[in-house]
XYZ file of C-alpha atoms in Angstrom:
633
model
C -6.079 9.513 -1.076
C -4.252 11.730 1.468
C -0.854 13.194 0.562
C 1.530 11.415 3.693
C 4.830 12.046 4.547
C 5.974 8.741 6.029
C 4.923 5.189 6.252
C 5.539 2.716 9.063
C 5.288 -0.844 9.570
C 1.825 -0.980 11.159
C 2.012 -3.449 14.055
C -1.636 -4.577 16.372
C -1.515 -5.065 19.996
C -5.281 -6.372 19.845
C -5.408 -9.719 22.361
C -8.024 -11.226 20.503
C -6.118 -10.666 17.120
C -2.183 -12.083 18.760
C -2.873 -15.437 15.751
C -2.721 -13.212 13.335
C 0.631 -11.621 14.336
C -0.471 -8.288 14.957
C 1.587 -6.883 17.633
C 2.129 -3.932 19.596
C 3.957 -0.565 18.654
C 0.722 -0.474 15.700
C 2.308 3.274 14.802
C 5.579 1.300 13.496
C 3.834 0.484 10.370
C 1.228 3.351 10.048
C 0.972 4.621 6.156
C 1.208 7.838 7.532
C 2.966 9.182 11.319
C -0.117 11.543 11.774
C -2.922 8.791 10.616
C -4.022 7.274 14.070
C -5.015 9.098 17.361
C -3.194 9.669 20.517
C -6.165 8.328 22.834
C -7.232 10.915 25.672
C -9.123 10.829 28.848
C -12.051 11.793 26.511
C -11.701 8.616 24.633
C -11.216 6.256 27.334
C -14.838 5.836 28.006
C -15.471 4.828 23.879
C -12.154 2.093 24.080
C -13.361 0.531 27.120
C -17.334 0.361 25.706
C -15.032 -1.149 22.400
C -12.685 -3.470 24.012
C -14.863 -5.127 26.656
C -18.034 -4.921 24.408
C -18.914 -4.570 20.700
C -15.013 -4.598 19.512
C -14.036 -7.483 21.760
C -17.526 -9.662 20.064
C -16.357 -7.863 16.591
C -12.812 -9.364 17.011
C -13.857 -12.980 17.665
C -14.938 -13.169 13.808
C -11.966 -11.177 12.436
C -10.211 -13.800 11.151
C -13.404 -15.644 9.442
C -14.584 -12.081 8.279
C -11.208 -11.327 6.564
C -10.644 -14.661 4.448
C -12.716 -13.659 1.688
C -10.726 -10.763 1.245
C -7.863 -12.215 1.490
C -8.732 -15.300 -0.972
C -9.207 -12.368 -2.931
C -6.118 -11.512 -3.336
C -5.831 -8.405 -6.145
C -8.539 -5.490 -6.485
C -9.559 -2.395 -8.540
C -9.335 0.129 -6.978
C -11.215 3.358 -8.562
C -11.422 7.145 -7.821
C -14.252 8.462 -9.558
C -16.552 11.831 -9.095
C -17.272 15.385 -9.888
C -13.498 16.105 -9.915
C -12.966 13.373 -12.846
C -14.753 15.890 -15.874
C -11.721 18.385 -14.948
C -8.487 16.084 -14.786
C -7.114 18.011 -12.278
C -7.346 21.583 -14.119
C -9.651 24.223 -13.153
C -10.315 27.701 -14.814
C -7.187 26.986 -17.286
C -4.994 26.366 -14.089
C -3.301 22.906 -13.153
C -3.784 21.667 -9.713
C -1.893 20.516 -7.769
C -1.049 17.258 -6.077
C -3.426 14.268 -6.694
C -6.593 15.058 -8.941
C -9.412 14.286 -6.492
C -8.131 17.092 -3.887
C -8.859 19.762 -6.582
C -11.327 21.185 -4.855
C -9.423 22.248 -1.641
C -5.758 22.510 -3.774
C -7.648 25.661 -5.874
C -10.096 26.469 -2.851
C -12.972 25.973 -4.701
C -16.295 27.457 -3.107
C -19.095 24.788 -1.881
C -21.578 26.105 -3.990
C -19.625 26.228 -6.922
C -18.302 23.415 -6.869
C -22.380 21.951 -6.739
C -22.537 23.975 -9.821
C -19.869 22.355 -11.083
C -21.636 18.722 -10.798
C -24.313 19.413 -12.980
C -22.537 19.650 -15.588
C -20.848 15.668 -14.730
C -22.553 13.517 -17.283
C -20.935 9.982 -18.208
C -21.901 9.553 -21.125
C -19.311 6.838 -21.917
C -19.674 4.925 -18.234
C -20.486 1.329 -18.594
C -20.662 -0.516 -15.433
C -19.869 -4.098 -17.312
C -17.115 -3.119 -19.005
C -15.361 -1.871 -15.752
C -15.739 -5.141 -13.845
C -14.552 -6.679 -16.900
C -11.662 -4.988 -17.454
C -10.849 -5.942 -13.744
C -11.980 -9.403 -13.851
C -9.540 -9.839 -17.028
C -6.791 -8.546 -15.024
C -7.058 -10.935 -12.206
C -8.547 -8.938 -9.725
C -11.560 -10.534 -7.655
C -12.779 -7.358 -5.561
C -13.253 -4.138 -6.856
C -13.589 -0.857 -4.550
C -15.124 2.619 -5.603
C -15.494 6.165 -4.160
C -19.228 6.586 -2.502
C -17.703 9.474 -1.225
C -14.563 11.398 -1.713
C -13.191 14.471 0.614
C -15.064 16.350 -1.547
C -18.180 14.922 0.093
C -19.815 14.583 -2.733
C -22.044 11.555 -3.108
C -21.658 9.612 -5.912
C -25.129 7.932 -5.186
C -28.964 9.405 -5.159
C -27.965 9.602 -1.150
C -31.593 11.238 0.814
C -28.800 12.431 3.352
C -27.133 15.734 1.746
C -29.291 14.831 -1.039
C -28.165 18.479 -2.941
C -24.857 17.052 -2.917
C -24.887 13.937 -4.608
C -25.447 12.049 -8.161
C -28.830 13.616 -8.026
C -27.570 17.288 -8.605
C -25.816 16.231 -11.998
C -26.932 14.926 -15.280
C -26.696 11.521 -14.681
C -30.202 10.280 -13.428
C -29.058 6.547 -12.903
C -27.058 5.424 -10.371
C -23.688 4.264 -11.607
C -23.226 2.958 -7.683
C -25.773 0.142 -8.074
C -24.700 -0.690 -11.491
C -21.246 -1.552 -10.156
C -22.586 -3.807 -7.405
C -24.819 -5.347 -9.942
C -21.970 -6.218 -12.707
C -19.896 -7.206 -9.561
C -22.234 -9.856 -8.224
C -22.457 -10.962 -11.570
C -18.905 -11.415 -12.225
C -18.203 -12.832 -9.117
C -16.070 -9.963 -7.489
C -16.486 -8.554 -4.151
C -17.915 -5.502 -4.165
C -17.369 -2.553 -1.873
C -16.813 1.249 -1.472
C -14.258 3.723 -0.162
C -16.048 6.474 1.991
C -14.478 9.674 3.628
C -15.500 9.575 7.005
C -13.514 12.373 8.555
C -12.647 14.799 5.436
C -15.886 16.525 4.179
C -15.365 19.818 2.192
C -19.136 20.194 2.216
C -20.612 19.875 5.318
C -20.531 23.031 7.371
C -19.665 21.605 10.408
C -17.073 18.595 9.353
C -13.283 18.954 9.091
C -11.456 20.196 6.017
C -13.178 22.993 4.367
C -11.067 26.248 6.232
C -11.969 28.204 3.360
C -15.875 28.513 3.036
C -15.928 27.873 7.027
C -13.650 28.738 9.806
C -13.311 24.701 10.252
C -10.612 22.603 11.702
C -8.742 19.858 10.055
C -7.401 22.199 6.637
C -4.782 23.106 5.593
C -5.141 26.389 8.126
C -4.329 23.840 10.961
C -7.131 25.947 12.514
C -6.709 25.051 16.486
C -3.836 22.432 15.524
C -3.579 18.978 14.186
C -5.258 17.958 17.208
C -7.988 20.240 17.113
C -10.146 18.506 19.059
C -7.999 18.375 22.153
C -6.700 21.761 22.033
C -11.106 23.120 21.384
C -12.978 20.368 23.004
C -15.702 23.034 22.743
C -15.509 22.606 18.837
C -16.133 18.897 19.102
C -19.903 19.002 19.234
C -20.094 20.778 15.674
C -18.163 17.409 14.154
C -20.087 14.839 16.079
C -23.466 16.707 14.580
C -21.805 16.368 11.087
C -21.056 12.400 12.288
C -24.771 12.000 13.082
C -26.191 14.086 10.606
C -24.230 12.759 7.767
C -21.247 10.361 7.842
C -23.075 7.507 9.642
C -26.155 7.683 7.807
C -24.629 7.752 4.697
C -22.588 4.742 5.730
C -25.760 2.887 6.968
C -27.541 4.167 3.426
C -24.670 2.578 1.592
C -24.643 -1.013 3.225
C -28.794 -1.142 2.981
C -28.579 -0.173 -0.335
C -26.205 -2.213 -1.547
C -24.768 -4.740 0.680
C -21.280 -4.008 0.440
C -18.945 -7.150 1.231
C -15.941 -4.332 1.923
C -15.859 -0.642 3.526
C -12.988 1.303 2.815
C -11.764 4.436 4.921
C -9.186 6.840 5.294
C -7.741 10.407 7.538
C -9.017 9.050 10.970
C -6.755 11.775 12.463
C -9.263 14.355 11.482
C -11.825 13.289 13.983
C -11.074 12.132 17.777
C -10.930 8.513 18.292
C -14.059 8.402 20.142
C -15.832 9.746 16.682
C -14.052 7.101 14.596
C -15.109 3.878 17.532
C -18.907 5.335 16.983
C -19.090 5.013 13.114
C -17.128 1.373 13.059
C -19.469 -0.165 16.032
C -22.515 1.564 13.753
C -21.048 -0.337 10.665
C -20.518 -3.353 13.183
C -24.187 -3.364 14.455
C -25.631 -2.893 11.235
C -24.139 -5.899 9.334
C -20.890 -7.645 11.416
C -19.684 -9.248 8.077
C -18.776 -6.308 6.450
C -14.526 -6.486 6.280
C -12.906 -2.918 7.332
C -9.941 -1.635 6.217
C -7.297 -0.320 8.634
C -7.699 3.458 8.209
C -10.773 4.169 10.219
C -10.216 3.483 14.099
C -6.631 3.261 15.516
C -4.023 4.282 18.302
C -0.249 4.106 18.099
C -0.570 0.671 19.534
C -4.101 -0.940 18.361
C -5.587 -0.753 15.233
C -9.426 -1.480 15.377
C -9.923 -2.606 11.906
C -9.686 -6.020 10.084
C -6.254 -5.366 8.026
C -3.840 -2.780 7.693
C -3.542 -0.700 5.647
C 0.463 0.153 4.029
C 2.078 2.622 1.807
C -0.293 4.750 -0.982
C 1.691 4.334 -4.237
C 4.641 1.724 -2.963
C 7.815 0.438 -4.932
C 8.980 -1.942 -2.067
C 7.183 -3.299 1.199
C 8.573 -3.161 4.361
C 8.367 -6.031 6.478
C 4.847 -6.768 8.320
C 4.461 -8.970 11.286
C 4.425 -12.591 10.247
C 0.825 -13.727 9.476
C -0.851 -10.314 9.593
C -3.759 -9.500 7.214
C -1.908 -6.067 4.890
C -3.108 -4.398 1.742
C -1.293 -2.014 -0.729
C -2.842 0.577 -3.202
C -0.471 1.334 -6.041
C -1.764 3.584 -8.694
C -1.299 4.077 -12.258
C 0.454 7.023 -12.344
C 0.966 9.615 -9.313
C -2.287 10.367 -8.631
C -5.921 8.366 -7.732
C -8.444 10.789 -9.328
C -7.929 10.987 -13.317
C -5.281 14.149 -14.184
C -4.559 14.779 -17.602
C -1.786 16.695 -16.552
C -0.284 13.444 -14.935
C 1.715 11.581 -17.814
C 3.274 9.441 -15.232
C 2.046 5.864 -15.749
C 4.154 2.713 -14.949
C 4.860 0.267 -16.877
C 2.605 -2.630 -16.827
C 5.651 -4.773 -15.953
C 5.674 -2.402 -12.550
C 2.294 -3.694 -11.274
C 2.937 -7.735 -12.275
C 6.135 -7.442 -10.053
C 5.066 -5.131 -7.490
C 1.574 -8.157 -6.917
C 3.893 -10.740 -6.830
C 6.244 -9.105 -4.387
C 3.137 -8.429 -2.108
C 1.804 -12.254 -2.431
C 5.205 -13.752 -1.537
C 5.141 -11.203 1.777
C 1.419 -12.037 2.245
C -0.126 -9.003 1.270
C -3.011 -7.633 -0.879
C -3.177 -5.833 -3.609
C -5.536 -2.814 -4.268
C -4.539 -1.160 -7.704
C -6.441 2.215 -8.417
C -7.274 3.758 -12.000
C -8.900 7.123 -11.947
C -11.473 6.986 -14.802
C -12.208 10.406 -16.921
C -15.674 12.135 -16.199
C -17.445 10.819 -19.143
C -17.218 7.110 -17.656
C -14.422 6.149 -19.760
C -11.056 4.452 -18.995
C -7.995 6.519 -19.692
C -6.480 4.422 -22.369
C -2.853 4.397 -20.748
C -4.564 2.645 -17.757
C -6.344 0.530 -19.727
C -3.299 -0.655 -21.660
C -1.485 -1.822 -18.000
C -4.664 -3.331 -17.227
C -4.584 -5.364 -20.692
C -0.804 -6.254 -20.489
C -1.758 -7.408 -16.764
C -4.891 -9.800 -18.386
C -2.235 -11.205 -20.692
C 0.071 -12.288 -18.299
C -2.289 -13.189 -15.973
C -4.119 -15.592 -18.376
C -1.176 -17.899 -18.119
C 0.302 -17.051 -14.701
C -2.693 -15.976 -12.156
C -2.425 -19.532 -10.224
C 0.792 -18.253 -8.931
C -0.186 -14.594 -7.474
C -4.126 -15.468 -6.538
C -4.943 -16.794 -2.905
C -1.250 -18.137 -2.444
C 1.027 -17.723 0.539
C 4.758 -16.738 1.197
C 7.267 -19.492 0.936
C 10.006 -19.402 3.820
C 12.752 -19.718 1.890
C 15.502 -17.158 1.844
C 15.376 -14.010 -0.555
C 17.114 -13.975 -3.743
C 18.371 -11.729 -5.822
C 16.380 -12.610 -9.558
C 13.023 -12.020 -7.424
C 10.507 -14.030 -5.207
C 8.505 -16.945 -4.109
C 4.934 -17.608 -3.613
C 3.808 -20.812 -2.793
C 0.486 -22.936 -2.269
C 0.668 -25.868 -0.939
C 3.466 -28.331 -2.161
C 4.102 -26.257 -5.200
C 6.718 -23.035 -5.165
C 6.700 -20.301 -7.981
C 9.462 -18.694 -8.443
C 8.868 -15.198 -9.995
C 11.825 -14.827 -12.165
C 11.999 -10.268 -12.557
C 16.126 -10.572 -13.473
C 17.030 -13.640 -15.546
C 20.469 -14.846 -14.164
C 23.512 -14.873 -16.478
C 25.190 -17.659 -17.129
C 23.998 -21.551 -17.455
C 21.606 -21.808 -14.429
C 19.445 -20.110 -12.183
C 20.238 -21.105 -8.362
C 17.403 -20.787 -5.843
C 19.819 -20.555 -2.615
C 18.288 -22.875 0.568
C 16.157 -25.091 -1.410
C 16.873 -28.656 -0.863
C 13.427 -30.049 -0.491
C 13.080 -32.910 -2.889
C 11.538 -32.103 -6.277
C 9.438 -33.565 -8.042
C 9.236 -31.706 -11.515
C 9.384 -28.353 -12.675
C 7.795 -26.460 -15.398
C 7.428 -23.054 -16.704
C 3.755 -22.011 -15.947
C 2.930 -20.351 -18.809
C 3.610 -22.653 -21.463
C 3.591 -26.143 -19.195
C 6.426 -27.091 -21.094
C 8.356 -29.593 -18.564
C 12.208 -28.169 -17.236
C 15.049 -31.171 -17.642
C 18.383 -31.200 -16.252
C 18.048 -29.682 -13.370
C 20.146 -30.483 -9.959
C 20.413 -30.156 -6.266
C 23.343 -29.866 -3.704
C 23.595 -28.464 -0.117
C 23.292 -24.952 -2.064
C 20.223 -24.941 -3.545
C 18.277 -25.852 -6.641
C 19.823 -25.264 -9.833
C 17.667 -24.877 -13.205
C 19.377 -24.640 -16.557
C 18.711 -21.240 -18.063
C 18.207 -22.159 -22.025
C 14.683 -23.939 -20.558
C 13.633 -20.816 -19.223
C 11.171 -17.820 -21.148
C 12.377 -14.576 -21.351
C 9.269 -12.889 -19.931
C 10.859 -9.516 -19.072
C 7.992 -8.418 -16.480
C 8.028 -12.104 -14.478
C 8.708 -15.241 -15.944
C 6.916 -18.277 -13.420
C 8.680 -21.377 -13.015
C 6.666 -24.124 -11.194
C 8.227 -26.621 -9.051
C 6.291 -29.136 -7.466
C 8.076 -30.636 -3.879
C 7.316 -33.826 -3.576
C 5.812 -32.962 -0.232
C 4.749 -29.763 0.981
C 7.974 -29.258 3.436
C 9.586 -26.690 5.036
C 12.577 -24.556 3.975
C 15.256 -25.178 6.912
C 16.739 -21.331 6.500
C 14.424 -18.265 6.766
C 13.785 -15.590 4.978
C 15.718 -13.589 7.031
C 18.781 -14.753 5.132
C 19.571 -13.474 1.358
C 21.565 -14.400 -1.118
C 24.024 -12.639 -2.739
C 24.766 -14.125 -6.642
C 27.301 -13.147 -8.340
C 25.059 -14.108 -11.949
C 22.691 -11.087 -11.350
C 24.196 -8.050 -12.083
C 23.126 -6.183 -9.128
C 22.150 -7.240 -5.838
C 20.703 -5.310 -3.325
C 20.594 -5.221 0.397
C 17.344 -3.091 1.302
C 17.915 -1.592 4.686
C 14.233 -2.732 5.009
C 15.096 -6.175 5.465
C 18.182 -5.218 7.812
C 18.192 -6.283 11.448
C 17.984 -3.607 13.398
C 20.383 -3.451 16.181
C 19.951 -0.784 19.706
C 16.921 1.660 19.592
C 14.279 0.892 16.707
C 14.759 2.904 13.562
C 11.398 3.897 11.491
C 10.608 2.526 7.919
C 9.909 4.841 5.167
C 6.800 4.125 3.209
C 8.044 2.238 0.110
C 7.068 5.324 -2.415
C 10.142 5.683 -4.590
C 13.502 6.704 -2.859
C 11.179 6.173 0.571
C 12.319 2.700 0.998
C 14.623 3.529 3.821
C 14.850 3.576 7.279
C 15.120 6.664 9.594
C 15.586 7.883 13.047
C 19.227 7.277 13.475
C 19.953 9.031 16.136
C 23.300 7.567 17.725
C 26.366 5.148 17.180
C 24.602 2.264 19.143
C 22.421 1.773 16.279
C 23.330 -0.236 13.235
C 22.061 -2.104 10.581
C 22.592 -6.031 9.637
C 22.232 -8.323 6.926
C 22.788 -12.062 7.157
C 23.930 -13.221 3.484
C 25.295 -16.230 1.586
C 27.196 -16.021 -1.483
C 26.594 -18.444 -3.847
C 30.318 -18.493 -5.106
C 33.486 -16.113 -4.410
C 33.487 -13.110 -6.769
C 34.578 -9.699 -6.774
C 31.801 -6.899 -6.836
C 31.812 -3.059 -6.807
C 29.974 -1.651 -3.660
C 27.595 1.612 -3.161
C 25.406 3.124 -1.050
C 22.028 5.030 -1.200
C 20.302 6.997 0.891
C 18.238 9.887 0.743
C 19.191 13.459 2.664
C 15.774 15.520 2.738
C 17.385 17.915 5.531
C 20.040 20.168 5.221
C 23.195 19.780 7.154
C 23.202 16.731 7.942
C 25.572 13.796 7.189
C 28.374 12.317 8.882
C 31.126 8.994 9.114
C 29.954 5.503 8.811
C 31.448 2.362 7.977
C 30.480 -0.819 6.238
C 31.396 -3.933 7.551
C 31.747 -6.559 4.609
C 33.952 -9.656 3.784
C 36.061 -9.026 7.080
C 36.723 -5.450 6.314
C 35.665 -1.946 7.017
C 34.955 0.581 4.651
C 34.834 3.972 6.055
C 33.168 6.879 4.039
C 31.196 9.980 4.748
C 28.006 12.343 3.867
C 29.056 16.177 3.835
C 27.026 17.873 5.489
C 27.126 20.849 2.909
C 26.075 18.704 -0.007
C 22.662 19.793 -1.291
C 19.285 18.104 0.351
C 16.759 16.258 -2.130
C 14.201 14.078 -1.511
C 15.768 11.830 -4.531
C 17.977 8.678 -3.738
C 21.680 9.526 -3.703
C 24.450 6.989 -5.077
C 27.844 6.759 -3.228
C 30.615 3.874 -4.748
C 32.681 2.546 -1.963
C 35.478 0.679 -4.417
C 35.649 -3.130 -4.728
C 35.544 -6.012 -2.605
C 36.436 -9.984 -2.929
C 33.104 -11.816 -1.319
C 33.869 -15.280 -0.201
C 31.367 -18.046 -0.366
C 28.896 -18.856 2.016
C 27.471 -17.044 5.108
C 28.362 -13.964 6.203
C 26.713 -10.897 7.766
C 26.954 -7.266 6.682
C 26.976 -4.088 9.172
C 26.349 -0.843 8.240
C 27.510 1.161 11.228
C 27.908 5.356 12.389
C 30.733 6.531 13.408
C 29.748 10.275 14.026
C 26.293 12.389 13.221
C 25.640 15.694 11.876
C 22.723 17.178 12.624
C 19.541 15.676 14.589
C 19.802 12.350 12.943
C 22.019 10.484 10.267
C 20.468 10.783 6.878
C 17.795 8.489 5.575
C 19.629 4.767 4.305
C 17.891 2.698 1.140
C 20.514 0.348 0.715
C 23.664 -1.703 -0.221
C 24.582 -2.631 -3.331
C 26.736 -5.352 -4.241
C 27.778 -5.277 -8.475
C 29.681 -7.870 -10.375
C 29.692 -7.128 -14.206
């Protein structure tokens, strides 16, 4: 993966794509501000051969293309090559960042870094038990890394044949294997492949320290290199003929890959990136593409989009819009022994549930070691995942969002007349209340056990379930309730409740209404759930709430200040009161989420809204806001 600095909502302008809500702005939800192209005169000729040609055919079978994926649901995702034998050290000296950039973090030379590969010999790699392992956990596609930025080839490729499996010890091809065990199993099989970042090739971006190239870390000629030294162009479209798209044509004859997965398109002109997806569209039209290989600020040329690398929460995508996430184990893709950082397997059964009921994908990477083995701290998430998913997977596998408000003890998938509510914070008290539903039920259960729920009521609140009938699964206890027809809530989701029974509930600034000039989303990674660019008093943030009963709760703030001197006055508009408080602007900068208590306030019952307003800014911009939080002990 590529180390970003901010993630947007990624919106589509695409006509032929409008019933799948992708709208335009597409650089409001980019993973990454720098990950698309500013189109030029140079490209117009390639977007009008695209949009009133091959694209515009391509486009008509997006939406048939994509549902397999999408049935799909959950995926392994798995970074795997040369770099895994060295977990991220080299020479006796950590690197830095993830493990799969190695090569350019510690400016390793081409050549030896091919010496290197010989010595890569799996001895441990079994193909079945990797699709196992992911078929246990629920997952029903699996991706893997044909070729990295290290553009190394992780298959006998006749294209750069010197750099590929064929230079190490490993004589088989681990490649086919997968696709094999994958067919077998019944996943969908595909492959991520660097089409813009190659450290080998002599005339392809990246590699600024063997070659006088663009793209590196130099910034030789500029981010947009290719604008600034047109005359440089040819070199990359030579390393685009010569290599990426006959690799990527090599890969889908060899194997016929259901899914193509790419990344950096800002590394190549968008001209470059249109010619190797209408190749992959001419050679076989059925292949589903990811969002990170052709796209402007305002149209994205792929079949989904692609959101934040490593999220904690999801920002809001347009309403029926095909979206994937790729969490990872720990803090980096490739496999790092220096990297102790693993979540808890509780993490990843939350964060797939909070995806489903948003209508998202999940793509979850492990980074296996170089002899073909599973780091045993991923495999134990991917265990605790089978368990829980042995009992529970109906609820998180090809379902959709429910429309009912958000609550505060977690979230709701649905599939047809049946809700699960994905309990992450058990209530105290005698019942759990799911605020706006007053559909008619018709029984409810918990879903691991089957064991039937009694007692429960309804009012003009909500649904209320007792709480002694409910598990105590602390990663996501499922209760199913079965409507008695499949109905529709009559309050959106743009409402949330505030309960006084969970401890702490939260107000994400990502599912604020934004009021004035459109503030930017941060890209979910922890403390990056916030919203930025606010730039003047006219803009403020909203939340429409509804309190299930009157209660008194403390109330804070977070936000993150990554720049120095900046800060200011705002004020918080709650309950019929404003709370004024400020940021110093001499307080230190940190990239870390920062915790301000505002005192107490008495929250009456029932609908409300919540402002968070400026009164004064220091500095370009107020500093970055995660959220309100509302406590009651």
């Amino acid at each position: 993966m590529i180390n970003t600095r901010y993630c947007l909502v990624l919106m589509l302008s695409a006509a032929a794509m409008v019933s799948v809500g992708q709208v335009k702005n597409a650089n409001r939800g980019n993973e990454a501000a720098a990950m698309f192209n500013d189109p030029t005169a140079r490209d117009s000729l390639a977007i009008s051969a695209a949009e009133t040609g091959w694209w515009k055919q391509s486009a008509t079978g997006q939406k048939r293309r994509v549902q397999k994926w999408k049935k799909a649901t959950f995926g392994m995702f798995v970074h795997w090559g040369v770099y895994s034998q060295y977990g991220n050290v080299w020479k006796g000296k950590k690197g830095g960042g993830y493990a799969e950039h190695l090569m350019r973090v510690m400016q390793i030379p081409r050549q030896e870094y091919l010496d290197s590969a010989a010595r890569f010999n799996p001895e441990k790699f079994n193909a079945e038990e990797w699709v196992i392992l992911a078929k246990n956990a629920g997952m029903k596609y699996f991706m893997i890394t044909a070729k990295h930025h290290d553009g190394f080839a992780m298959y006998p490729s006749q294209y750069a044949s010197v750099y590929s499996i064929k230079s190490t010890a490993l004589k088989e091809d681990p490649l086919m294997q997968l696709a094999q065990a994958c067919h077998k199993h019944g996943l969908l099989f595909g492959f991520y492949y660097s089409h813009a970042f190659d450290w080998e090739h002599p005339d392809a971006p990246g590699n600024d320290w063997d070659y006088n190239n663009p793209g590196g870390d130099k910034l030789l000629g500029g981010v947009n290199w290719f604008d600034s030294h047109p005359e440089w162009l040819p070199k990359a479209k030579r390393y685009v003929d010569e290599k990426a798209i006959p690799q990527i044509k090599e890969l889908i004859h060899r194997y016929h890959p259901d899914l193509l997965w790419f990344d950096t398109p800002h590394k190549l002109p968008l001209s470059e990136n249109l010619r190797i997806l209408q190749a992959i569209r001419d050679t076989d039209p059925a292949i589903v593409v990811n969002g990170r290989l052709a796209r402007t600020g305002d149209r994205n040329y792929g079949d989904y989009l692609n959101t934040a690398d490593r999220p904690e929460e999801f920002y809001p995508v347009p309403a029926g819009a095909y979206w994937e996430a790729i969490p990872t184990t720990n803090d980096s893709y490739g496999y790092s022994s220096t990297d102790k950082n693993h979540k808890p397997t509780a993490h990843f059964i939350q964060l797939l549930a909070k995806a489903t009921a948003m209508g998202g994908n999940i793509l979850m990477n492990i980074g296996p070691k170089g002899d073909g083995s599973i780091d045993a701290a991923d495999a134990i998430i991917l265990e605790g995942i089978a368990t829980w998913m042995a009992k529970n997977k109906e609820s998180v596998i090809d379902v959709t969002p429910s429309s009912l408000p958000r609550q505060q003890w977690g979230v709701i998938t649905k599939r047809n007349s049946t809700l699960y509510l994905h309990v992450f914070k058990k209530p105290k008290g005698e019942k759990l209340t799911v605020g706006g539903l007053t559909m008619a039920v018709k029984s409810i259960s918990l879903l691991s056990s089957k064991r039937r729920i009694k007692g429960y009521s309804s009012d003009t609140t909500g649904l209320h379930i007792p709480l002694d009938q409910i598990g105590d699964d602390l990663a996501d206890e499922v209760i199913a309730v079965q409507l008695k027809r499949d109905s529709i809530a009559p309050e959106s989701n743009d409402l949330i409740y505030v309960d006084a029974q969970v401890t702490e509930n939260r107000l994400l600034s990502f599912y604020a209404k934004q009021y004035g000039e459109p503030m930017k989303f941060g890209d979910g990674k922890r403390d990056r759930y916030y919203v930025s660019g606010w730039r003047n008093s006219n803009q403020y943030l909203g939340w429409d709430i509804n309190a299930l009963k009157p209660a008194r709760f403390k109330v804070s703030v977070r936000y993150v200040k990554d720049v120095e001197n900046t800060g200011g006055e705002m004020v918080l508009k709650i309950a019929g009161k404003e709370i004024s408080f400020a940021i110093d602007p001499a307080s230190p900068k940190s990239r870390l989420g920062n915790s301000l208590m505002l005192g107490q306030i008495d929250l009456p019952v029932g609908k409300q809204s919540v402002e968070l307003h400026v009164k004064n800014i220091v500095g370009a911009e107020a500093v970055k806001f995660l959220e309100v939080v509302l406590t009651h002990d």
